[in-house]
Short mmCIF file of C-alpha atoms in Angstrom, two decimals:
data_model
loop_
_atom_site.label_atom_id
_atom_site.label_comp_id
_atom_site.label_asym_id
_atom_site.label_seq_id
_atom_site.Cartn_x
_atom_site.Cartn_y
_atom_site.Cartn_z
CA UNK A 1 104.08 81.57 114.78
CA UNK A 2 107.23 82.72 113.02
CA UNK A 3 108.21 79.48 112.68
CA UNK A 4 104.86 77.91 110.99
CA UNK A 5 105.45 81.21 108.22
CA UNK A 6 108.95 80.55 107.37
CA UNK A 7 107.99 76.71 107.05
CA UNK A 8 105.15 77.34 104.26
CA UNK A 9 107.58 80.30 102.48
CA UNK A 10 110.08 77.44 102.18
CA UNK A 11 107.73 74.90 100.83
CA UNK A 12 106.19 77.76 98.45
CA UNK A 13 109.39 78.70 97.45
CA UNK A 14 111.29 75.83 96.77
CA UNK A 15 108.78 74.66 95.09
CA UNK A 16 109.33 73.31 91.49
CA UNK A 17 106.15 74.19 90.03
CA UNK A 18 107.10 77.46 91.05
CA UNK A 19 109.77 77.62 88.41
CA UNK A 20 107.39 75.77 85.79
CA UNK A 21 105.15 78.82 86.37
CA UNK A 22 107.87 81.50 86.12
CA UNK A 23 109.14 79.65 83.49
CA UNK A 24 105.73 79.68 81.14
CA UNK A 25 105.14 83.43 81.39
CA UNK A 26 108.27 83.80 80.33
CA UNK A 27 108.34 81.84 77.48
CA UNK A 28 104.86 83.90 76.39
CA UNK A 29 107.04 86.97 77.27
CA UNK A 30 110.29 85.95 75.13
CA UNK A 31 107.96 84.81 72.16
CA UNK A 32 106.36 88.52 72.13
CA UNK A 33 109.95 89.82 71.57
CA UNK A 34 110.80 87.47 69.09
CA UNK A 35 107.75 88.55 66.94
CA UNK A 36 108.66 92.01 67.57
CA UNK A 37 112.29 91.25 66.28
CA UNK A 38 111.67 89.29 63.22
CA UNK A 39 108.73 91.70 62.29
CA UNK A 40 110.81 95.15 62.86
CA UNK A 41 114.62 94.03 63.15
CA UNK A 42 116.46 96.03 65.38
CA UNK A 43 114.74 99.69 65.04
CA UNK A 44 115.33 101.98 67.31
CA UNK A 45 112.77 103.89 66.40
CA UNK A 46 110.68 101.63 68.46
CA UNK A 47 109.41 102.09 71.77
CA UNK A 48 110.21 100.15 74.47
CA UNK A 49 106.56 100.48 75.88
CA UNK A 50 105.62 99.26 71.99
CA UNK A 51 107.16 96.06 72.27
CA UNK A 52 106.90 94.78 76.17
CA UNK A 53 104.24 92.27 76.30
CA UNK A 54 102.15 93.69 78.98
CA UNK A 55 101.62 96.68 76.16
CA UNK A 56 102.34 94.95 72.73
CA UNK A 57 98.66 95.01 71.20
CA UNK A 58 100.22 93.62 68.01
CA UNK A 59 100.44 90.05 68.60
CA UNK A 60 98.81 87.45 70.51
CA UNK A 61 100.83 87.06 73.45
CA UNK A 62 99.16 89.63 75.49
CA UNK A 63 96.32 87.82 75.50
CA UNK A 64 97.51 84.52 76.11
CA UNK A 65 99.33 85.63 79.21
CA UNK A 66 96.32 87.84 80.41
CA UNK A 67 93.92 85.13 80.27
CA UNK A 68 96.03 82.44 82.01
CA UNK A 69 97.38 84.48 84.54
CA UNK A 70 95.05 83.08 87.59
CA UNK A 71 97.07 80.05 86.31
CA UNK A 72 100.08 80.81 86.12
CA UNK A 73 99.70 82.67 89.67
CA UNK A 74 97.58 79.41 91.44
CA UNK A 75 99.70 76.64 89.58
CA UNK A 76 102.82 77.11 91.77
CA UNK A 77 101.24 76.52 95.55
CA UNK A 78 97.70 77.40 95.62
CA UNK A 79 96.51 73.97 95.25
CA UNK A 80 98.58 72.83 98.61
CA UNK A 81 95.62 73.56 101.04
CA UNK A 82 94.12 70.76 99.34
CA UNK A 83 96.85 68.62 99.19
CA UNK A 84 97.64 69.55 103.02
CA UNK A 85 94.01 68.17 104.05
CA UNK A 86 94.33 65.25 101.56
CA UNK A 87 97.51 64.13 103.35
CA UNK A 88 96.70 64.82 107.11
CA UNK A 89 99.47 67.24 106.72
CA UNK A 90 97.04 70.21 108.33
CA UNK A 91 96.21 67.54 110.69
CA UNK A 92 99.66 67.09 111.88
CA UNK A 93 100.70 70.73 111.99
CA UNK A 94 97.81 71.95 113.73
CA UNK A 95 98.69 69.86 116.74
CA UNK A 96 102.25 71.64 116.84
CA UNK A 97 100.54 74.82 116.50
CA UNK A 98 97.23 77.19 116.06
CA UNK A 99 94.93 76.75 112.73
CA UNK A 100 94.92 79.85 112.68
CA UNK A 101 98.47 80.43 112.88
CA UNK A 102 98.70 77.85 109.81
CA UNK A 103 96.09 79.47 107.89
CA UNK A 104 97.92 83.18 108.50
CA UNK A 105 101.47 81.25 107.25
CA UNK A 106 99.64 79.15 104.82
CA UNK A 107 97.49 82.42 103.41
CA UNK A 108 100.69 84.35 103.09
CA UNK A 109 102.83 81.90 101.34
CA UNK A 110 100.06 81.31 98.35
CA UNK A 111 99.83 85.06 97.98
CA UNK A 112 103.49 85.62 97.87
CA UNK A 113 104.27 82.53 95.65
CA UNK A 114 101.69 83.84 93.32
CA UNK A 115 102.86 87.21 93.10
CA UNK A 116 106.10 85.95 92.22
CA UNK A 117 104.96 84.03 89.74
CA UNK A 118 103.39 86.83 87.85
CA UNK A 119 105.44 90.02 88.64
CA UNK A 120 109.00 87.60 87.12
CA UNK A 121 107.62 86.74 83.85
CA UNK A 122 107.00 90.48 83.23
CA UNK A 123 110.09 92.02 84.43
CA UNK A 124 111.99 89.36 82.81
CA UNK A 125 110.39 90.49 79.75
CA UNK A 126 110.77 94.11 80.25
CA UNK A 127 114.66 93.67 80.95
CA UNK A 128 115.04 91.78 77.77
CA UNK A 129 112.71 94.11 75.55
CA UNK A 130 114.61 97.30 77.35
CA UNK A 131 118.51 95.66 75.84
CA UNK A 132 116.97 95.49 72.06
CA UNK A 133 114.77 98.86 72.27
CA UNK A 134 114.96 102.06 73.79
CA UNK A 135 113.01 103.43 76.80
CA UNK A 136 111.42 106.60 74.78
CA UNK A 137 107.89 108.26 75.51
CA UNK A 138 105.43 106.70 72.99
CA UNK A 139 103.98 108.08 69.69
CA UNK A 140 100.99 109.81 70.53
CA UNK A 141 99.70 108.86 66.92
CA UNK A 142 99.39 105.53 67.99
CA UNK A 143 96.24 103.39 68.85
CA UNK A 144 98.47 102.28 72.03
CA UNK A 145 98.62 105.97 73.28
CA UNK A 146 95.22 107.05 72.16
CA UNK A 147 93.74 104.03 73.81
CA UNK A 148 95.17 104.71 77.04
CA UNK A 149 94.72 108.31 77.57
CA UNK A 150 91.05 107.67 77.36
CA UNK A 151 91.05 104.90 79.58
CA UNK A 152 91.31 106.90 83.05
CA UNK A 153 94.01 104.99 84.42
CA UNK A 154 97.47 106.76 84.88
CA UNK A 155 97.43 108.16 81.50
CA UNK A 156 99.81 110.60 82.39
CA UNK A 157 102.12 108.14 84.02
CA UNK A 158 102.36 106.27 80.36
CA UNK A 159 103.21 109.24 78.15
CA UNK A 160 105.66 110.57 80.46
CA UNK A 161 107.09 107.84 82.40
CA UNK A 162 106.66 104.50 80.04
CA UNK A 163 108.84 102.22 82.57
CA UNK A 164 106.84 103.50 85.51
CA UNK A 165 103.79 102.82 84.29
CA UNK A 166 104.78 99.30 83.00
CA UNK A 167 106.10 98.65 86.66
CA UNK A 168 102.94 100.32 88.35
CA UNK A 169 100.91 97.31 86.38
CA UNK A 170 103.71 95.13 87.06
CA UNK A 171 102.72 95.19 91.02
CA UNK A 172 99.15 95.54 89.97
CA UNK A 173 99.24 92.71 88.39
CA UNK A 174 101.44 91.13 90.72
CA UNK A 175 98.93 92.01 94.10
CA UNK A 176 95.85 90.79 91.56
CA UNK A 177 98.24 86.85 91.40
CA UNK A 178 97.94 87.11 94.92
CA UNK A 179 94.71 87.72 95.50
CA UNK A 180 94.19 85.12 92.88
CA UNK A 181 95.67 82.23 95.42
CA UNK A 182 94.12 83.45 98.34
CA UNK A 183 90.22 82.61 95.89
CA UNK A 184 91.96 79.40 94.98
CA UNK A 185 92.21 78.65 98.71
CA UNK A 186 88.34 79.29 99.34
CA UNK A 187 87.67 76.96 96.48
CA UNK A 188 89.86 73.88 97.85
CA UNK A 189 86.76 72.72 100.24
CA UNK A 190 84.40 71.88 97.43
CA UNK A 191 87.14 70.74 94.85
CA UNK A 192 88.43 67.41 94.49
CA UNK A 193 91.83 67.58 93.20
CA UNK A 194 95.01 69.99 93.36
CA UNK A 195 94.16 70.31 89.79
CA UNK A 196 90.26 71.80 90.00
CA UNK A 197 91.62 74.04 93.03
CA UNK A 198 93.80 76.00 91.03
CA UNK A 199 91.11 75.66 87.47
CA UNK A 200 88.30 77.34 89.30
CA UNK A 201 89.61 80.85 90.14
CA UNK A 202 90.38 80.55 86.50
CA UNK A 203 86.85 79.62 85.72
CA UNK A 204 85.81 82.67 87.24
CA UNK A 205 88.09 84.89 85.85
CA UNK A 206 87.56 84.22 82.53
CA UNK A 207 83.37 84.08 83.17
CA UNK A 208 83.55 87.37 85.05
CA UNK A 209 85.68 88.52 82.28
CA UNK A 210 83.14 88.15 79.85
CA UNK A 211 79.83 88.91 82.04
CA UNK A 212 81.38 92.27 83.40
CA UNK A 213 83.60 93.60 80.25
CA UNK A 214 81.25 96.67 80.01
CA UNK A 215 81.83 99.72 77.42
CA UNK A 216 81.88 103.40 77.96
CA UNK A 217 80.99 103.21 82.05
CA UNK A 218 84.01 101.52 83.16
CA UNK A 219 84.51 98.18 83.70
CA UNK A 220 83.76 95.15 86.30
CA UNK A 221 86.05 92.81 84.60
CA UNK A 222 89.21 91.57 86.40
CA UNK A 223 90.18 90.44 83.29
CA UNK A 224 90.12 93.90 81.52
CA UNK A 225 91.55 95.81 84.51
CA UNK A 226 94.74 94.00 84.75
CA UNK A 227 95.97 93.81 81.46
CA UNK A 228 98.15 97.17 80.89
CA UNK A 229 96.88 97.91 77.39
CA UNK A 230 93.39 98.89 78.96
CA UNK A 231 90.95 97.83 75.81
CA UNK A 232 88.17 98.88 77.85
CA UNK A 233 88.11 101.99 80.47
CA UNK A 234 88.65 101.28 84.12
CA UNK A 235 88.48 103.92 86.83
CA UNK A 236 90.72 103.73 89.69
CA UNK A 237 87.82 103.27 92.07
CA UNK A 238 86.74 100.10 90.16
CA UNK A 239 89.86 98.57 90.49
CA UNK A 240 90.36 99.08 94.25
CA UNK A 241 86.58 98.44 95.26
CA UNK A 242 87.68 95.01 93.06
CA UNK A 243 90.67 94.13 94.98
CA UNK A 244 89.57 95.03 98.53
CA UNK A 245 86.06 93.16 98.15
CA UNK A 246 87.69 89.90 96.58
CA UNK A 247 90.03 89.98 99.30
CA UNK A 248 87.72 90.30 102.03
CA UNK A 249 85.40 88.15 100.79
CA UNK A 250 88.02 85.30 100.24
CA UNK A 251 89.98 85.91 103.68
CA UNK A 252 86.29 86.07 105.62
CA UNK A 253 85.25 82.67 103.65
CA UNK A 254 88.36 80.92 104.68
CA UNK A 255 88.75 81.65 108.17
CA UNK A 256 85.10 80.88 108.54
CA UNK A 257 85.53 77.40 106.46
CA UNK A 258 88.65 76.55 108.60
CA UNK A 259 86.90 78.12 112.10
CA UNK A 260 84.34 75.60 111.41
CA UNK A 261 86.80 72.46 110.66
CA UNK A 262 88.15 73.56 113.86
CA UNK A 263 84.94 72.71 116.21
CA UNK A 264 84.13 70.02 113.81
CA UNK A 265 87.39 68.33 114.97
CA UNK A 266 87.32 69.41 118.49
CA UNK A 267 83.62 67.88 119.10
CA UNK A 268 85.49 64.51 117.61
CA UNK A 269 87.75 64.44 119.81
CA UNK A 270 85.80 65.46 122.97
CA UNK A 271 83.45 62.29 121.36
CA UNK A 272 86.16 59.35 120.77
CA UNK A 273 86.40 59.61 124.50
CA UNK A 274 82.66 59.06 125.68
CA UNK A 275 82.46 56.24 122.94
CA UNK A 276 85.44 54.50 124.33
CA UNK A 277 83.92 54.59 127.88
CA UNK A 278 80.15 53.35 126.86
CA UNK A 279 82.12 50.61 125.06
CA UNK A 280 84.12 49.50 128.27
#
């Protein structure tokens, strides 16, 4: 129902929290710069690939905004399928149309919103790093440029094409927030508040993160495979065997979940009647 997906994009997208999220990463983003200007001034002798955060091993700001993306991605709308049951909201909608029309709109608007919520903080960054230093193919004395030739993914792409390969992880990244809200939505059955809906896929990431870092064989960790500067090597096949099975698996879990509240509520309702008539 067209009308059911434009519905939950609206909500998603006029959502404050949205802009709180945008808003953070880009405050981690504009911080990086302003490192990066009152360490080196103005040089243009600087990359532009040296000093956007999503490749600026230098300061701390790549990490921060690599370990709290799930958050940053979830905070926005992901924890609305709990608030939706909380409420009677799902309830209410479902009688006006299909579940599984409303979990389609409902699984679309999380991804999107989280997406969004990722991809802006970066770009925003990029635009701003790209007006103070120039867009120039790195120094291949570097440990930025050693590091990622030898990390199997789109080395080429980074020593010829720096701004392509910083958008390539852009929508990487980007695709991964997405996926991010669809996990938050399979976790909103067992949580108890908006708030632990959108802290577990965090949970996860940063325990997977740790348990699956790996060194020399490529890596399992979502964490590691995201982040642009690539501290640990990551073949291509990891990365999409990663997205497609989370996906899957979190797609499958919630259609079965919401399948199953489905009967649940149809036997109650094909039971309120019998009840009624014993009583009379």
């Amino acid at each position: 129902d067209m009308r059911v997906l434009r519905f939950e994009m609206t909500r998603a997208f006029r959502n404050k929290w949205l802009a709180v999220s945008i808003a953070l990463g880009t405050l981690i983003g504009l911080a990086d710069i302003w490192l990066n200007v009152s360490q080196y001034g103005f040089n243009r002798g600087r990359a532009l690939i040296q000093t956007w955060i999503g490749t600026d091993y230098q300061f701390a700001y790549n990490s921060l905004f690599y370990v709290l993306l799930p958050l940053i991605a979830c905070f926005p709308y992901a924890g609305s399928c709990y608030q939706d049951q909380k409420t009677g909201y799902e309830s209410s909608i479902c009688i006006k149309t299909s579940r599984l029309s409303y979990m389609i709109a409902k699984e679309a608007a999380v991804a999107a919103s989280g997406a969004v919520a990722v991809a802006c903080p970066l770009l925003i960054a990029m635009f701003i790093a790209a007006g103070i230093y120039p867009d120039k193919r790195p120094e291949k004395l570097t440990f930025l440029y050693a590091g990622i030739i030898d990390c199997h993914m789109f080395p080429r792409i980074f020593a010829e094409h720096p701004v392509c390969y910083a958008l390539l992880f852009t929508l990487l990244d980007a695709v991964f927030g997405g996926i991010t809200g669809l996990v938050a939505m399979c976790f909103a059955r067992w949580c108890g508040s908006r708030f632990s809906t959108i802290m577990a896929p965090f949970a996860l990431y940063v325990f997977t993160g740790v348990m699956f870092e790996g060194r020399g064989i490529g890596t399992w960790s979502a964490m590691q495979m995201v982040n642009p500067l690539q501290n640990v090597v990551t073949y291509r096949y990891q990365m999409v065997t990663m997205y497609a099975a989370v996906s899957a698996a979190a797609l499958v879990l919630i259609y079965i979940w919401h399948r199953r509240r489905d009967i649940l509520l149809s036997l109650i309702h094909i039971s309120e009647p019998t009840r009624h008539a014993q009583i009379s």
